[in-house]
CSV table of C-alpha atoms and ligand atoms in Angstrom, one decimal:
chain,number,residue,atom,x,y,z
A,210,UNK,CA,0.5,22.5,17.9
A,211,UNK,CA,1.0,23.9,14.4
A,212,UNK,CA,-0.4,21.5,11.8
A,213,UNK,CA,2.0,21.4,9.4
A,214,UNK,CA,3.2,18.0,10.2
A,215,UNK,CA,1.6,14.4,11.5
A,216,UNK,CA,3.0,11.1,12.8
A,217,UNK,CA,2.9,8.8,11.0
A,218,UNK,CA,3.0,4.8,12.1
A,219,UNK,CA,3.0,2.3,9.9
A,220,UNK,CA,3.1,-1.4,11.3
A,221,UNK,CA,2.6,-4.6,9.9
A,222,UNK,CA,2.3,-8.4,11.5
A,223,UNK,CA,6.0,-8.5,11.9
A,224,UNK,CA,7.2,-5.0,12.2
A,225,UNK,CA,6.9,-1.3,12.5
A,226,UNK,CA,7.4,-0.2,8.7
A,227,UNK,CA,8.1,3.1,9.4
A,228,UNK,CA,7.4,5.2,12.0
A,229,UNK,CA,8.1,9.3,11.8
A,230,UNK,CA,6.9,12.8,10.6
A,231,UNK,CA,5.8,13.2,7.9
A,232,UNK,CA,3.7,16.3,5.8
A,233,UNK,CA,1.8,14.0,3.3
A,234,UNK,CA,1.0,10.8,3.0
A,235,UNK,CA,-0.4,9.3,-0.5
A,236,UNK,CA,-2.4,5.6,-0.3
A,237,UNK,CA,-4.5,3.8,-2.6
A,238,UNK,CA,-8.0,2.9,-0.8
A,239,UNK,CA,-11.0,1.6,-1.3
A,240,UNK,CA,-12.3,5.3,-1.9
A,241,UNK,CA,-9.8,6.0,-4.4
A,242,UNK,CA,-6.2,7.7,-4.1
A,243,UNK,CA,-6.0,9.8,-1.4
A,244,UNK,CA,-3.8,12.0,0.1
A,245,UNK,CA,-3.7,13.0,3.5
A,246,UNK,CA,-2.7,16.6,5.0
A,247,UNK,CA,-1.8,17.4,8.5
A,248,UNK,CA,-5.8,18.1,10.4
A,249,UNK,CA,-7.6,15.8,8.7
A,250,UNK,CA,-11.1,14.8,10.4
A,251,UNK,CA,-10.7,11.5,11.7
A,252,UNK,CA,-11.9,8.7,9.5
A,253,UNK,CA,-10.9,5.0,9.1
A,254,UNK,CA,-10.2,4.0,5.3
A,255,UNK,CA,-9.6,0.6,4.2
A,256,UNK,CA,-6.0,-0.1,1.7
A,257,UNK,CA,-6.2,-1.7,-1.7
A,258,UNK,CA,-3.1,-2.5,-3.1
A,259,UNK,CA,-1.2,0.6,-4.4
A,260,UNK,CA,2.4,2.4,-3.9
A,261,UNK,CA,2.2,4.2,-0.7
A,262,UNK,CA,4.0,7.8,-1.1
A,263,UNK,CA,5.5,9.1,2.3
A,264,UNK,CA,6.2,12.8,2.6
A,265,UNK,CA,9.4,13.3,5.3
A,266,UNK,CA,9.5,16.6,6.9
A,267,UNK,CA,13.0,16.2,6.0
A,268,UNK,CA,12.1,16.5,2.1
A,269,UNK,CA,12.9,13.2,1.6
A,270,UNK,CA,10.1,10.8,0.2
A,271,UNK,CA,9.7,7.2,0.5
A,272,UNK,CA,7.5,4.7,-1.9
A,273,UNK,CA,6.5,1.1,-0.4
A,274,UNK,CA,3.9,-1.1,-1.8
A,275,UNK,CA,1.2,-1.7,0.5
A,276,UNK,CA,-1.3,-4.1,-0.3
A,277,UNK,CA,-4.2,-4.5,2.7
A,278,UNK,CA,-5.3,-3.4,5.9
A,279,UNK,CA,-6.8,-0.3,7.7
A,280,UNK,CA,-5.7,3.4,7.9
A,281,UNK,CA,-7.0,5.8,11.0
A,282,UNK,CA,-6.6,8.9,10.4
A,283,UNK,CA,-6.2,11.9,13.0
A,284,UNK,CA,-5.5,15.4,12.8
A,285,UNK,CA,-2.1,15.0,14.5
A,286,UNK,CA,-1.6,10.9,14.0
A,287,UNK,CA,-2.2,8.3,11.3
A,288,UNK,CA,-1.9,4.7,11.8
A,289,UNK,CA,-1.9,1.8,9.2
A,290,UNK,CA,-2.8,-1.1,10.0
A,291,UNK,CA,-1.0,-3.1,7.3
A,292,UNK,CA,-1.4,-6.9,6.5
A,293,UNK,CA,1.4,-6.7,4.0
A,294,UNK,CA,3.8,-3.7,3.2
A,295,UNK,CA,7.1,-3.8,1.6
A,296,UNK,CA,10.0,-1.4,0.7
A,297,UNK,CA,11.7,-1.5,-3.2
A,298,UNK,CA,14.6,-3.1,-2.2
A,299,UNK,CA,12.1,-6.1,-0.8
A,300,UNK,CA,10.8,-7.1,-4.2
A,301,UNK,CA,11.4,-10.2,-5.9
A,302,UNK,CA,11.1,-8.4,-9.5
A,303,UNK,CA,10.8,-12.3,-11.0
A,304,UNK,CA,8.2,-13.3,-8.6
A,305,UNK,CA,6.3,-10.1,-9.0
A,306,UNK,CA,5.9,-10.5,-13.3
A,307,UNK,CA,5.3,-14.2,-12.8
A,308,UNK,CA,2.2,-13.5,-10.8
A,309,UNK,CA,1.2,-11.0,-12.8
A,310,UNK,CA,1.4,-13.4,-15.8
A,311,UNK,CA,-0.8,-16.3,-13.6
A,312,UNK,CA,-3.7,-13.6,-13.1
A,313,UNK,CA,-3.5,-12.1,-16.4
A,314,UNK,CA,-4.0,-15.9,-17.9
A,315,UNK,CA,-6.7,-16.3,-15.4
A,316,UNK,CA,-8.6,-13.6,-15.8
A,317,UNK,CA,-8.9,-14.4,-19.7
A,318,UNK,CA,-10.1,-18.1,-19.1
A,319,UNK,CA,-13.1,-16.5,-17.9
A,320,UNK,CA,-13.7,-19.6,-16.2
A,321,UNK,CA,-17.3,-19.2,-14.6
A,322,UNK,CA,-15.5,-21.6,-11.2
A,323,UNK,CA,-12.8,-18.8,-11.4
A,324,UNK,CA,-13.1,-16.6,-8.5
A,325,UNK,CA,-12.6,-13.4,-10.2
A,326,UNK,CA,-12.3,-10.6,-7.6
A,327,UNK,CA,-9.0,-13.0,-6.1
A,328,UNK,CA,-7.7,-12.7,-9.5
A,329,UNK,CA,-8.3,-9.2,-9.9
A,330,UNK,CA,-6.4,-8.1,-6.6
A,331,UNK,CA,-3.4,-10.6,-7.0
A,332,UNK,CA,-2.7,-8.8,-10.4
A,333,UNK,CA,-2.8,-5.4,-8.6
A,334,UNK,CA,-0.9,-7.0,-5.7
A,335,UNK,CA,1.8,-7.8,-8.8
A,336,UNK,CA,1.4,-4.2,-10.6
A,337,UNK,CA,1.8,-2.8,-7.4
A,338,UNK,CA,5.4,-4.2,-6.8
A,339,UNK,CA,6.4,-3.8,-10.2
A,340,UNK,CA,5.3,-0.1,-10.1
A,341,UNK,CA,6.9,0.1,-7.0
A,342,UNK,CA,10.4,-0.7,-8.4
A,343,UNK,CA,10.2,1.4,-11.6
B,112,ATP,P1,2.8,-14.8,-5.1
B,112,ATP,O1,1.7,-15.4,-5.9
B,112,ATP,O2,4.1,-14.6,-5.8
B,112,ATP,O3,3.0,-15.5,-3.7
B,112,ATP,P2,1.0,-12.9,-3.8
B,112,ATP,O4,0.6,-11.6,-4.3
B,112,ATP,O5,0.0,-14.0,-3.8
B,112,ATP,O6,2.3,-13.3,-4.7
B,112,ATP,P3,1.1,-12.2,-1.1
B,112,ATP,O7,0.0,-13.0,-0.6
B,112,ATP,O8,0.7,-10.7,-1.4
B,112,ATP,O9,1.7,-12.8,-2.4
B,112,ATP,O10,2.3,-12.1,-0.1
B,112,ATP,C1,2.7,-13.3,0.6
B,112,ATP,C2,4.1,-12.9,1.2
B,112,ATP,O11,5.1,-13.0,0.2
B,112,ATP,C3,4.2,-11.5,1.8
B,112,ATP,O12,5.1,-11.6,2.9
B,112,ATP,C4,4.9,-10.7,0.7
B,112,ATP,O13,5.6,-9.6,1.2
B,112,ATP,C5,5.7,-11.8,0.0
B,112,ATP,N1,5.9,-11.5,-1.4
B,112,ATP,C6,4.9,-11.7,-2.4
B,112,ATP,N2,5.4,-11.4,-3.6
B,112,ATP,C7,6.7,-10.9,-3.4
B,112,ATP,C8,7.7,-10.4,-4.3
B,112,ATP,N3,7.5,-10.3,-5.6
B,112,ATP,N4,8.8,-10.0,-3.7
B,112,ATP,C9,9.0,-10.1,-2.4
B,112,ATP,N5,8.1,-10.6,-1.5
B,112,ATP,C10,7.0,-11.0,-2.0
């Protein structure tokens, strides 16, 4: 097969996301923002929050905030394993800046009982979606 295209499958608890062809596909990770090309070694990646760019072989491309989970990746396939993924048109914009403003205030109490690293990813969980709609 010519690799200058991969499935791609993303599912989450309650649905398949999106499932279909695709040349490129843009996530944020734990290792950083990566981009994936058709025959790429296989590896397994775990998601931070960030807005997922997918490359149709159409030339259409579609953004969707995905916020955990895994990612396998194989030359011809890639699979994410998402605990939480949602399309533009799914955001609650008002929800989105509210909990932006709860972490925000948290994270300047600098309360020692403050569990910081929950605060720190529910604000990216927030920038995310507001990212995600502008
Ligand atoms: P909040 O504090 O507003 O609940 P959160 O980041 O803690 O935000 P999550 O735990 O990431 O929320 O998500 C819980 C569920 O609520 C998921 O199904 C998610 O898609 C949905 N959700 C969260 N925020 C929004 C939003 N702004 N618009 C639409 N759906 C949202």
């Amino acid at each position: 097969m010519a690799e200058s295209s991969f499935e791609l499958k993303i599912i989450t608890p309650d649905r398949v996301f999106f499932e279909g062809v695709v040349d490129m596909l843009e996530m944020n990770t734990t290792e950083g923002e990566i981009g994936i090309l058709p025959g790429h070694i296989p590896m397994t990646v775990i998601i931070k929050p960030g807005v997922a760019k997918i490359y149709e072989v159409n030339g259409e491309t579609k953004e969707a905030a995905i916020h955990a989970g895994f990612l396998e990746i194989l030359p011809d396939k890639v699979t994410v394993l998402a605990e939480i993924a949602e399309w533009p048109g799914e955001i609650d914009i008002s929800r989105a800046e509210a909990a932006r403003a709860r972490a925000e205030a948290r994270l300047q109490e600098k309360d020692p009982d403050m569990d910081m690293a929950r605060a720190e990813i529910a604000l990216l969980r927030a920038l995310t979606r507001i990212n995600v709609i502008r």
